[in-house]
XYZ file of N, CA and C in Angstrom:
765
model
N -146.335 -98.955 39.951
C -145.281 -99.055 39.443
C -144.527 -97.928 38.783
N -145.265 -96.899 38.549
C -144.945 -95.632 38.027
C -143.793 -94.932 38.848
N -143.481 -95.435 40.119
C -142.335 -94.571 40.763
C -140.882 -95.479 40.158
N -140.764 -96.411 39.832
C -139.570 -97.247 39.524
C -138.986 -96.641 38.125
N -139.317 -95.852 37.144
C -138.898 -95.189 36.508
C -137.892 -93.926 36.677
N -138.569 -93.047 37.466
C -137.579 -92.078 37.983
C -136.747 -92.261 39.030
N -136.894 -93.445 39.935
C -135.958 -94.241 40.711
C -134.864 -94.468 40.081
N -135.112 -95.460 38.833
C -133.964 -95.696 38.019
C -133.166 -94.569 37.537
N -133.644 -93.784 36.978
C -132.861 -92.671 36.326
C -131.892 -91.952 37.750
N -132.430 -91.676 38.690
C -131.951 -91.387 39.704
C -130.535 -92.422 40.317
N -130.851 -93.571 40.385
C -129.995 -94.265 40.632
C -128.542 -94.282 39.679
N -128.908 -94.591 38.253
C -128.305 -94.511 37.188
C -127.385 -92.992 37.172
N -127.915 -92.225 37.287
C -127.298 -90.621 37.166
C -126.108 -90.600 38.549
N -126.796 -90.948 39.694
C -125.964 -91.041 40.964
C -124.823 -91.798 40.945
N -125.260 -93.293 40.117
C -123.910 -94.679 40.299
C -122.780 -94.088 39.286
N -123.365 -93.188 37.916
C -122.534 -92.650 37.308
C -121.448 -91.972 37.838
N -121.820 -90.668 38.370
C -121.122 -89.760 39.234
C -120.239 -90.257 40.454
N -120.724 -91.343 41.182
C -119.929 -91.930 41.908
C -118.961 -92.651 41.403
N -119.178 -93.181 40.417
C -118.132 -93.788 39.619
C -116.863 -93.194 38.886
N -117.011 -92.072 38.447
C -116.233 -91.482 38.187
C -115.206 -90.712 39.055
N -115.846 -90.731 40.214
C -115.194 -89.969 41.555
C -114.357 -90.882 42.263
N -115.095 -91.889 42.729
C -114.406 -92.890 43.586
C -113.434 -93.884 42.976
N -113.926 -94.158 41.912
C -113.184 -95.404 41.255
C -112.319 -94.974 40.143
N -111.205 -93.900 40.739
C -110.030 -93.403 39.470
C -110.111 -91.889 39.501
N -109.619 -91.256 38.656
C -109.489 -90.008 38.272
C -110.290 -89.240 37.227
N -111.419 -90.239 36.486
C -112.043 -90.024 35.272
C -112.755 -88.715 35.422
N -113.003 -88.242 36.845
C -113.635 -86.573 37.300
C -113.011 -85.961 36.613
N -111.385 -85.715 36.655
C -110.674 -84.953 36.202
C -110.700 -84.603 34.863
N -111.506 -85.472 33.969
C -111.512 -84.863 32.514
C -112.486 -84.123 32.337
N -113.342 -83.411 33.447
C -114.357 -82.696 33.009
C -114.538 -81.724 34.299
N -113.838 -81.563 35.464
C -113.990 -80.550 36.545
C -112.568 -80.952 37.015
N -112.264 -79.487 37.786
C -111.431 -79.207 38.640
C -111.083 -80.480 39.836
N -110.507 -80.806 40.321
C -109.780 -81.883 41.418
C -110.447 -81.162 42.823
N -110.734 -80.088 42.949
C -111.509 -79.292 44.169
C -113.008 -79.551 43.967
N -113.482 -80.131 43.284
C -114.906 -80.099 43.141
C -115.258 -81.522 43.320
N -114.453 -82.424 43.757
C -114.453 -84.036 43.915
C -115.205 -83.950 45.151
N -115.129 -83.548 46.172
C -116.254 -83.840 47.571
C -117.537 -83.232 46.697
N -117.564 -82.249 46.481
C -119.118 -81.940 45.934
C -120.024 -83.010 45.216
N -118.855 -83.415 43.906
C -119.456 -84.597 42.860
C -119.808 -85.740 43.981
N -118.706 -86.249 44.904
C -119.036 -87.063 45.748
C -120.709 -87.128 46.738
N -120.675 -85.974 47.210
C -121.799 -85.942 48.031
C -123.188 -86.087 47.083
N -122.967 -85.189 45.908
C -124.005 -85.017 44.575
C -124.547 -86.595 44.438
N -123.614 -87.179 43.740
C -123.897 -88.522 43.648
C -124.229 -89.738 44.685
N -123.831 -89.391 45.934
C -124.612 -90.499 46.795
C -125.937 -89.725 47.389
N -126.103 -88.538 47.056
C -127.699 -87.943 47.530
C -128.443 -88.328 46.467
N -128.226 -88.299 44.997
C -128.997 -88.728 44.029
C -129.410 -90.257 44.254
N -128.513 -91.272 44.587
C -128.456 -92.782 44.918
C -129.492 -92.929 46.016
N -129.487 -92.152 47.161
C -130.019 -91.982 48.425
C -131.594 -91.843 47.887
N -131.628 -90.828 47.057
C -133.267 -90.291 46.821
C -133.606 -91.381 45.804
N -132.893 -91.972 45.003
C -132.967 -93.068 44.271
C -133.641 -94.262 45.137
N -133.412 -94.567 45.724
C -133.585 -95.732 46.759
C -134.762 -95.298 47.504
N -135.053 -94.185 48.085
C -136.036 -93.794 48.863
C -137.598 -93.813 47.990
N -137.306 -93.301 46.775
C -138.461 -93.273 45.374
C -138.899 -94.786 45.236
N -138.053 -95.614 45.126
C -138.431 -96.978 44.937
C -138.791 -97.660 45.993
N -138.382 -97.853 47.226
C -139.318 -98.250 48.320
C -140.180 -97.565 49.092
N -140.623 -96.263 48.843
C -141.597 -95.752 49.466
C -143.001 -96.130 48.594
N -144.213 -96.064 49.459
C -145.168 -96.385 48.388
C -145.707 -94.967 47.885
N -146.392 -95.115 46.683
C -146.766 -93.997 45.765
C -148.030 -93.651 45.906
N -148.742 -92.596 45.828
C -150.248 -92.499 45.950
C -150.992 -92.839 44.715
N -150.104 -93.207 43.569
C -150.802 -93.587 42.302
C -150.748 -95.356 42.138
N -149.981 -95.925 42.991
C -150.062 -97.356 42.992
C -151.233 -98.114 43.527
N -151.567 -98.949 43.376
C -152.784 -99.612 43.767
C -153.992 -99.940 42.899
N -154.781 -100.741 42.875
C -155.796 -100.517 42.498
C -157.182 -100.054 42.999
N -156.887 -98.734 42.864
C -157.999 -97.945 43.642
C -158.906 -97.843 42.847
N -160.275 -97.320 43.761
C -161.482 -97.435 42.666
C -161.918 -96.215 42.170
N -160.650 -95.336 41.919
C -160.953 -93.694 40.956
C -161.416 -94.179 39.807
N -161.498 -92.789 39.076
C -161.993 -93.247 37.913
C -160.755 -93.887 36.619
N -161.987 -94.554 35.644
C -160.643 -95.226 34.927
C -160.454 -94.735 33.498
N -161.399 -93.550 33.507
C -161.040 -93.083 32.130
C -160.905 -91.442 32.154
N -160.204 -91.013 31.143
C -159.682 -89.669 31.408
C -161.395 -88.852 30.786
N -160.942 -87.255 30.878
C -162.232 -86.715 30.848
C -162.657 -86.856 29.332
N -162.107 -87.044 28.243
C -162.404 -87.373 26.960
C -162.723 -88.531 26.704
N -162.948 -89.295 27.537
C -163.457 -90.911 26.935
C -162.650 -91.509 26.125
N -161.159 -91.423 26.632
C -160.072 -92.074 25.593
C -159.825 -93.240 26.022
N -160.399 -94.054 27.264
C -160.101 -95.287 27.580
C -159.382 -94.960 29.268
N -158.658 -96.190 29.356
C -158.173 -96.158 31.059
C -156.999 -94.606 30.912
N -156.804 -94.486 32.329
C -156.186 -93.162 32.430
C -154.793 -93.599 32.136
N -153.849 -93.108 31.847
C -152.490 -93.559 31.438
C -152.328 -93.890 30.594
N -153.008 -94.346 29.422
C -152.630 -95.011 28.595
C -153.196 -94.453 27.023
N -154.005 -93.045 27.399
C -154.198 -92.473 25.734
C -154.577 -91.133 26.599
N -153.298 -90.198 26.170
C -153.224 -88.916 26.846
C -154.114 -88.093 26.048
N -153.748 -86.569 25.926
C -154.214 -85.452 25.442
C -153.728 -85.504 23.813
N -154.798 -85.243 22.818
C -154.355 -85.241 21.843
C -153.676 -86.579 21.053
N -154.084 -87.560 21.807
C -154.566 -88.849 21.044
C -152.604 -89.449 21.481
N -151.898 -88.787 22.333
C -150.149 -89.411 22.348
C -150.533 -90.499 23.338
N -149.560 -91.321 23.406
C -149.587 -92.574 23.913
C -148.361 -92.537 25.296
N -149.324 -93.000 26.282
C -148.507 -92.753 27.522
C -148.442 -94.220 28.143
N -147.093 -94.514 29.173
C -147.578 -95.405 29.756
C -147.535 -95.371 31.076
N -148.030 -96.223 32.279
C -148.406 -95.834 33.474
C -147.507 -94.708 34.531
N -146.182 -94.442 33.932
C -145.542 -93.859 34.406
C -144.823 -92.585 33.606
N -145.813 -92.251 32.553
C -145.868 -90.789 31.793
C -145.143 -91.327 30.023
N -144.895 -90.515 29.517
C -144.473 -90.560 28.108
C -143.338 -91.653 28.285
N -143.219 -92.472 27.329
C -142.227 -93.581 27.353
C -140.917 -92.859 26.579
N -140.977 -91.992 26.148
C -139.968 -91.102 25.731
C -138.889 -90.765 26.880
N -139.793 -90.576 27.719
C -138.738 -90.219 29.165
C -137.828 -91.184 29.208
N -138.109 -92.387 29.087
C -136.882 -93.145 29.851
C -135.657 -93.166 28.575
N -135.590 -92.036 27.649
C -134.401 -91.692 26.803
C -133.547 -91.041 27.884
N -134.387 -90.295 28.987
C -133.121 -89.605 29.839
C -132.028 -90.494 30.412
N -132.614 -91.900 30.630
C -131.136 -92.844 30.977
C -130.004 -93.126 30.144
N -130.387 -92.339 29.182
C -129.317 -92.863 27.783
C -128.007 -92.360 28.219
N -128.189 -90.673 28.307
C -126.731 -90.178 29.071
C -126.175 -90.522 30.200
N -127.126 -91.059 31.147
C -126.597 -91.601 32.583
C -125.606 -92.914 32.076
N -126.364 -93.764 31.436
C -125.996 -95.032 31.051
C -124.630 -94.787 30.575
N -124.230 -93.597 29.447
C -123.097 -93.708 28.538
C -122.135 -93.317 29.562
N -122.332 -92.142 30.729
C -121.264 -91.862 31.456
C -120.887 -92.747 32.460
N -121.775 -94.011 32.699
C -121.556 -94.993 33.334
C -120.675 -95.903 33.266
N -120.895 -96.421 31.724
C -120.602 -97.238 31.116
C -119.490 -97.116 30.166
N -119.583 -95.669 29.745
C -118.522 -95.069 28.512
C -118.050 -93.886 28.746
N -117.568 -93.638 29.900
C -116.894 -92.328 30.347
C -116.322 -91.685 29.063
N -117.162 -90.055 28.455
C -116.343 -89.493 27.575
C -115.190 -89.296 27.641
N -113.987 -89.093 26.554
C -112.515 -88.912 26.883
C -112.570 -87.289 27.310
N -111.236 -87.158 27.639
C -111.067 -85.240 27.774
C -110.833 -84.456 26.678
N -111.203 -83.388 26.729
C -111.140 -82.296 25.606
C -109.829 -82.525 25.145
N -109.745 -82.596 23.577
C -108.210 -82.784 22.675
C -108.183 -81.777 21.916
N -107.459 -82.114 20.798
C -107.162 -81.001 19.385
C -108.444 -80.961 19.003
N -109.634 -81.277 18.816
C -110.619 -81.012 17.813
C -111.214 -79.708 19.076
N -111.108 -79.885 19.900
C -111.996 -78.403 21.018
C -110.582 -77.602 20.638
N -109.466 -77.787 21.129
C -108.428 -76.734 20.526
C -108.413 -76.058 19.564
N -108.572 -76.611 18.178
C -108.712 -76.170 17.178
C -110.031 -75.294 16.566
N -111.258 -75.608 17.443
C -112.574 -74.714 17.392
C -112.340 -73.515 18.224
N -111.301 -73.018 18.680
C -111.199 -71.935 19.485
C -110.427 -70.818 18.641
N -111.064 -69.897 18.929
C -109.993 -68.355 18.350
C -109.040 -68.228 19.494
N -107.751 -67.651 19.032
C -106.701 -67.358 19.905
C -107.117 -66.455 20.758
N -107.037 -67.385 22.321
C -107.698 -66.287 23.141
C -106.194 -66.293 24.251
N -106.109 -64.938 24.348
C -104.979 -64.393 25.304
C -105.447 -64.099 26.536
N -104.584 -64.130 27.920
C -104.885 -63.602 28.993
C -104.930 -61.788 28.761
N -105.991 -61.347 29.410
C -106.243 -59.975 29.229
C -105.408 -59.177 30.042
N -104.041 -59.225 29.670
C -102.934 -58.523 30.656
C -102.011 -57.735 29.939
N -101.374 -56.489 30.381
C -100.474 -55.711 29.889
C -98.990 -56.015 29.610
N -98.421 -55.433 28.908
C -96.837 -55.819 28.753
C -96.452 -55.461 30.625
N -95.340 -56.085 31.026
C -95.105 -56.376 32.241
C -93.804 -57.244 32.829
N -93.192 -56.925 33.863
C -92.192 -58.015 34.272
C -92.894 -59.239 35.005
N -92.467 -59.942 34.980
C -92.536 -61.493 35.579
C -91.757 -61.897 36.562
N -92.115 -62.547 37.458
C -91.148 -63.053 38.445
C -90.082 -64.086 37.879
N -88.850 -63.923 38.771
C -87.875 -64.692 38.025
C -88.105 -66.147 37.968
N -87.705 -66.754 36.772
C -88.073 -68.076 36.896
C -86.947 -68.844 37.890
N -87.089 -70.032 38.267
C -86.487 -70.821 39.176
C -84.893 -71.404 38.766
N -83.822 -71.131 39.448
C -82.286 -71.542 38.904
C -82.404 -72.962 38.332
N -81.288 -73.325 37.517
C -81.472 -74.593 36.491
C -82.301 -74.643 35.788
N -81.504 -75.721 34.712
C -82.403 -75.706 33.463
C -82.392 -77.638 33.311
N -83.547 -77.953 32.964
C -84.312 -77.160 32.204
C -85.713 -76.909 32.945
N -86.472 -75.846 32.896
C -87.643 -75.523 33.907
C -88.692 -75.857 33.221
N -89.404 -76.475 34.235
C -90.770 -77.167 34.131
C -91.414 -76.002 33.975
N -92.556 -75.846 32.824
C -93.455 -74.639 32.817
C -94.813 -75.474 32.122
N -96.008 -74.783 32.748
C -97.218 -74.982 31.738
C -97.236 -74.239 30.329
N -97.893 -74.750 29.553
C -98.003 -73.847 28.264
C -98.525 -72.773 28.429
N -99.245 -72.354 29.390
C -100.145 -71.023 29.808
C -99.148 -70.125 30.221
N -97.852 -70.945 31.314
C -97.007 -69.570 31.566
C -96.291 -69.659 30.920
N -95.657 -70.080 29.852
C -94.572 -70.005 28.597
C -95.226 -69.101 27.841
N -96.514 -69.154 27.657
C -97.115 -68.279 26.612
C -97.167 -66.880 26.877
N -97.544 -66.736 28.430
C -97.765 -65.546 29.038
C -96.195 -65.317 29.149
N -95.415 -65.420 29.505
C -93.990 -64.715 29.639
C -93.399 -64.546 28.169
N -93.683 -65.539 27.084
C -93.035 -65.004 25.999
C -93.880 -63.859 25.198
N -95.151 -63.635 25.611
C -95.917 -62.722 24.880
C -95.900 -61.390 25.653
N -95.734 -61.531 27.163
C -95.883 -60.268 27.554
C -94.673 -59.762 28.749
N -93.983 -60.646 29.010
C -92.422 -60.163 29.829
C -91.896 -59.342 29.207
N -91.774 -57.952 29.615
C -90.662 -57.332 29.231
C -89.630 -57.521 29.706
N -89.411 -58.264 30.684
C -87.994 -58.522 31.413
C -87.305 -59.615 30.301
N -88.117 -60.445 29.555
C -87.548 -61.254 28.872
C -86.974 -62.436 29.741
N -87.442 -62.861 30.834
C -87.252 -63.942 31.684
C -86.883 -65.177 30.793
N -87.442 -65.522 29.603
C -87.387 -66.512 28.975
C -85.955 -66.890 28.232
N -85.419 -65.603 28.020
C -84.230 -65.122 27.470
C -83.066 -66.270 27.759
N -82.429 -67.278 26.577
C -81.450 -68.010 27.555
C -81.424 -69.273 28.262
N -82.795 -69.453 28.581
C -83.365 -70.714 29.449
C -83.668 -71.757 28.734
N -83.657 -72.577 29.079
C -84.230 -74.281 28.563
C -85.223 -74.359 29.235
N -86.702 -74.512 28.630
C -87.702 -75.063 29.499
C -88.236 -76.111 28.933
N -89.245 -76.670 29.567
C -89.771 -78.379 29.636
C -91.007 -77.957 29.479
N -91.977 -78.395 28.443
C -93.282 -78.315 28.298
C -93.941 -79.428 28.023
N -94.850 -79.944 28.612
C -95.820 -81.248 28.117
C -97.331 -80.616 27.799
N -97.814 -81.538 26.634
C -98.878 -81.152 26.315
C -99.376 -82.253 25.104
N -100.333 -81.820 24.329
C -101.021 -82.945 23.476
C -100.497 -81.918 21.929
N -100.495 -82.850 20.699
C -100.021 -82.204 19.318
C -101.351 -81.879 18.770
N -101.494 -80.346 18.437
C -102.320 -80.060 17.231
C -101.760 -79.565 15.892
N -102.449 -79.636 15.067
C -101.724 -79.168 13.871
C -102.445 -77.796 13.205
N -101.572 -77.072 12.577
C -101.811 -75.947 11.840
C -101.873 -76.128 10.154
N -102.712 -75.098 9.626
C -103.081 -75.366 8.203
C -101.517 -75.088 7.320
N -100.554 -74.505 8.024
C -99.475 -74.623 7.302
C -98.476 -75.341 7.542
N -98.807 -76.477 8.069
C -97.874 -77.569 8.163
C -97.292 -77.854 9.875
N -97.404 -76.305 10.397
C -96.879 -76.339 11.585
C -97.481 -77.213 12.483
N -96.548 -77.524 13.992
C -97.647 -78.368 15.134
C -97.440 -77.472 16.191
N -98.018 -77.736 17.207
C -98.212 -77.376 18.383
C -98.045 -78.002 19.846
N -97.837 -77.828 20.819
C -98.183 -78.276 21.717
C -99.029 -77.792 22.859
N -99.609 -78.319 22.828
C -101.359 -77.609 23.267
C -101.555 -78.172 24.480
N -102.136 -77.492 25.444
C -103.029 -77.470 26.513
C -104.112 -76.665 26.910
N -105.417 -77.336 27.481
C -106.392 -76.647 27.615
C -106.581 -76.241 29.094
N -106.880 -75.022 29.389
C -106.846 -74.272 30.705
C -108.068 -74.253 31.209
N -108.223 -74.852 32.412
C -109.621 -75.167 32.698
C -110.032 -74.261 34.145
N -110.809 -73.360 34.323
C -110.724 -72.704 35.556
C -111.860 -73.457 36.515
N -112.802 -74.268 36.036
C -113.986 -74.802 37.029
C -114.165 -76.098 36.114
N -114.508 -75.932 34.887
C -115.019 -77.460 34.175
C -114.810 -77.499 32.749
N -114.861 -78.317 32.194
C -114.366 -78.755 30.618
C -115.018 -77.832 30.066
N -116.450 -77.131 30.377
C -116.945 -76.295 29.788
C -116.604 -74.946 29.300
N -115.836 -74.362 30.359
C -114.817 -73.271 30.449
C -113.598 -73.104 29.714
N -113.038 -74.077 29.180
C -111.862 -74.633 28.859
C -111.337 -73.302 27.745
N -110.190 -72.934 27.943
C -109.662 -72.138 26.670
C -108.272 -72.811 26.319
N -107.792 -72.259 25.159
C -106.741 -73.132 24.675
C -105.307 -72.190 24.992
N -104.194 -73.095 25.210
C -103.001 -72.181 25.236
C -102.265 -73.209 24.323
N -101.174 -72.742 23.160
C -100.422 -73.413 22.595
C -99.429 -72.932 22.220
N -97.991 -73.639 21.802
C -96.795 -73.416 21.740
C -96.374 -73.938 20.362
N -95.923 -73.352 19.197
C -95.075 -73.689 17.813
C -93.775 -74.340 18.037
N -93.935 -75.611 17.860
C -92.822 -76.306 17.921
C -91.871 -76.492 16.584
N -90.551 -76.151 16.541
C -89.521 -76.008 15.794
C -88.363 -76.933 15.697
N -87.722 -77.375 14.676
C -86.910 -78.174 14.851
C -86.457 -79.406 15.511
N -88.062 -80.237 15.405
C -88.149 -81.310 16.292
C -87.961 -82.517 15.274
N -87.162 -82.546 14.130
C -87.436 -83.698 13.293
C -88.326 -83.826 12.560
N -88.087 -84.996 11.616
C -89.317 -85.086 10.402
C -90.383 -85.711 10.787
N -90.289 -86.628 11.964
C -91.671 -87.043 12.228
C -92.562 -86.502 12.621
N -93.845 -87.013 11.898
C -95.112 -86.564 11.993
C -95.873 -86.977 12.681
N -96.057 -86.302 13.883
C -96.736 -86.957 15.065
C -98.513 -86.668 15.197
N -99.238 -87.602 15.385
C -100.851 -87.616 15.223
C -101.622 -86.729 15.970
N -102.167 -85.767 15.855
C -103.091 -85.159 16.495
C -103.149 -85.884 17.554
N -103.140 -85.010 19.058
C -103.615 -85.903 20.539
C -102.376 -86.535 20.841
N -101.621 -86.473 20.152
C -100.291 -87.364 20.783
C -99.623 -86.676 22.022
N -99.399 -87.405 23.080
C -99.067 -86.644 24.315
C -97.495 -86.729 23.884
N -96.924 -85.464 23.914
C -95.305 -85.131 24.238
C -94.744 -84.249 25.340
N -93.731 -84.428 25.585
C -92.873 -83.559 26.428
C -91.357 -82.940 25.614
N -91.628 -82.004 25.819
C -90.753 -80.905 24.666
C -89.635 -80.161 25.172
N -88.453 -80.265 25.213
C -87.419 -79.249 26.095
C -86.767 -78.315 24.802
N -87.116 -77.402 25.250
C -86.099 -76.384 24.162
C -85.780 -74.941 24.599
N -85.511 -74.350 23.505
C -85.565 -72.675 24.159
C -86.392 -71.930 23.194
N -86.762 -70.732 24.034
C -87.748 -69.941 23.164
C -87.216 -68.903 22.061
N -87.783 -69.015 20.995
C -87.266 -68.022 20.221
C -88.409 -66.827 19.842
N -87.996 -65.697 20.228
C -88.625 -64.337 20.134
C -89.137 -64.088 18.836
N -90.469 -63.647 18.685
C -90.951 -62.970 17.389
C -91.869 -61.999 17.893
N -92.212 -61.376 16.856
C -92.989 -60.174 17.116
C -92.786 -59.199 18.242
N -93.716 -58.242 18.415
C -93.590 -57.121 19.324
C -94.344 -57.504 20.677
N -93.773 -57.355 21.539
C -94.552 -58.052 23.014
C -96.004 -57.109 22.965
N -96.992 -58.302 23.196
C -97.971 -57.857 23.489
C -98.689 -57.789 22.275
N -98.280 -58.066 20.825
C -99.038 -57.902 19.695
C -99.406 -59.182 19.215
N -100.112 -59.011 18.029
C -100.707 -60.395 17.289
C -99.600 -61.176 17.102
N -98.598 -60.396 16.581
C -97.365 -61.077 15.604
C -96.698 -62.024 16.849
N -96.865 -61.773 17.823
C -96.034 -62.326 18.898
C -96.701 -64.104 19.423
N -98.017 -64.149 18.784
C -98.837 -65.304 18.999
C -98.919 -66.360 17.691
N -98.777 -67.388 17.903
C -98.624 -68.272 19.212
C -96.890 -68.155 19.284
N -96.397 -68.312 20.451
C -95.280 -68.058 20.736
C -94.447 -69.315 20.259
N -92.716 -69.440 20.270
C -92.317 -70.337 18.965
C -91.108 -70.906 20.046
N -91.295 -72.358 20.431
C -89.833 -72.946 21.160
C -88.822 -73.876 20.209
N -87.656 -73.784 20.206
C -86.806 -74.495 19.472
C -86.440 -75.627 19.987
N -87.015 -76.800 19.225
C -86.651 -78.202 20.462
C -85.787 -78.783 20.380
N -85.286 -78.788 21.592
C -84.115 -79.708 21.313
C -84.030 -81.447 21.834
N -85.143 -81.689 22.401
C -85.612 -83.104 22.690
C -87.005 -83.125 22.611
N -87.468 -84.196 22.084
C -88.786 -84.639 22.220
C -88.908 -85.872 22.447
N -90.140 -86.311 23.326
C -90.405 -87.501 23.693
C -91.832 -87.583 23.952
N -92.203 -89.123 23.736
C -93.943 -89.063 23.715
C -94.162 -89.719 25.071
N -95.137 -89.229 25.740
C -95.616 -89.549 27.166
C -96.986 -89.892 27.022
N -97.219 -90.560 28.229
C -98.820 -90.774 28.554
C -99.647 -89.559 28.983
N -100.802 -89.647 28.517
C -101.384 -88.401 29.084
C -101.603 -88.536 30.522
N -101.461 -87.512 31.430
C -101.676 -87.179 32.655
C -103.020 -87.655 33.146
N -103.310 -87.732 34.657
C -104.143 -88.009 35.223
C -105.194 -87.142 34.944
N -104.802 -85.667 35.336
C -105.267 -84.503 35.140
C -104.727 -83.851 33.926
N -105.334 -83.762 32.586
C -104.985 -83.342 31.300
C -105.279 -81.806 31.029
N -105.522 -81.169 31.952
C -106.019 -79.345 32.119
C -105.029 -78.824 32.958
N -104.713 -77.805 32.269
C -103.798 -77.111 33.233
C -105.059 -76.023 34.180
N -104.142 -75.420 35.271
C -104.876 -74.145 35.903
C -104.540 -72.808 35.447
N -105.139 -71.923 35.548
C -105.107 -70.651 35.389
C -104.234 -69.851 36.251
């Protein structure tokens, strides 16, 4: 019966991976969309391996005539191990704790990273020098990512944001001085490599928005500090309109 423990763990893990990739967009909380096919293949492989492990006979099963005791006279093999540690017929009972993360992912998928993760990061800006950026599309407001707005505000010597109305979408984070920011996490591969981009919002009214509230802000850039300097960070947006929105299916920006 010892094969059923590993088989259950493989099935739970594979099922959890397939659930978040095939039954919605939950996987986007953790990885980029381009990794979905690899997750599906990995999940299917784990499920198949779990089924094979459960079905095929195991050399340790049955009522063989081998030794019934360990070398130390500690009783039947598999029940009392070295140094008196207790083991079940399939190994240490503590190994079953490995099923808990798989069950958690299967039943209660963790949320996407939010204001807590953003607040723990130091200001991380793109390693680029001051220079000119491509012209913005014609017409206002211009839809920009938080990362694109920040890069242009801090590094663009052509001042392409000047006189333009832009629209940003992100979640709310708060500063120690009472300021608040529209914030997005930028993910290159998966949530583990996320970095933070944020824009301070001013003139948005007196309403205090809770952290992690998703909003769309339309406004104009307020220059501050010398280009490429710490004084230019974070960039500032003078709000014209502000509205609450639902969290997008893919909450992360791409670099």
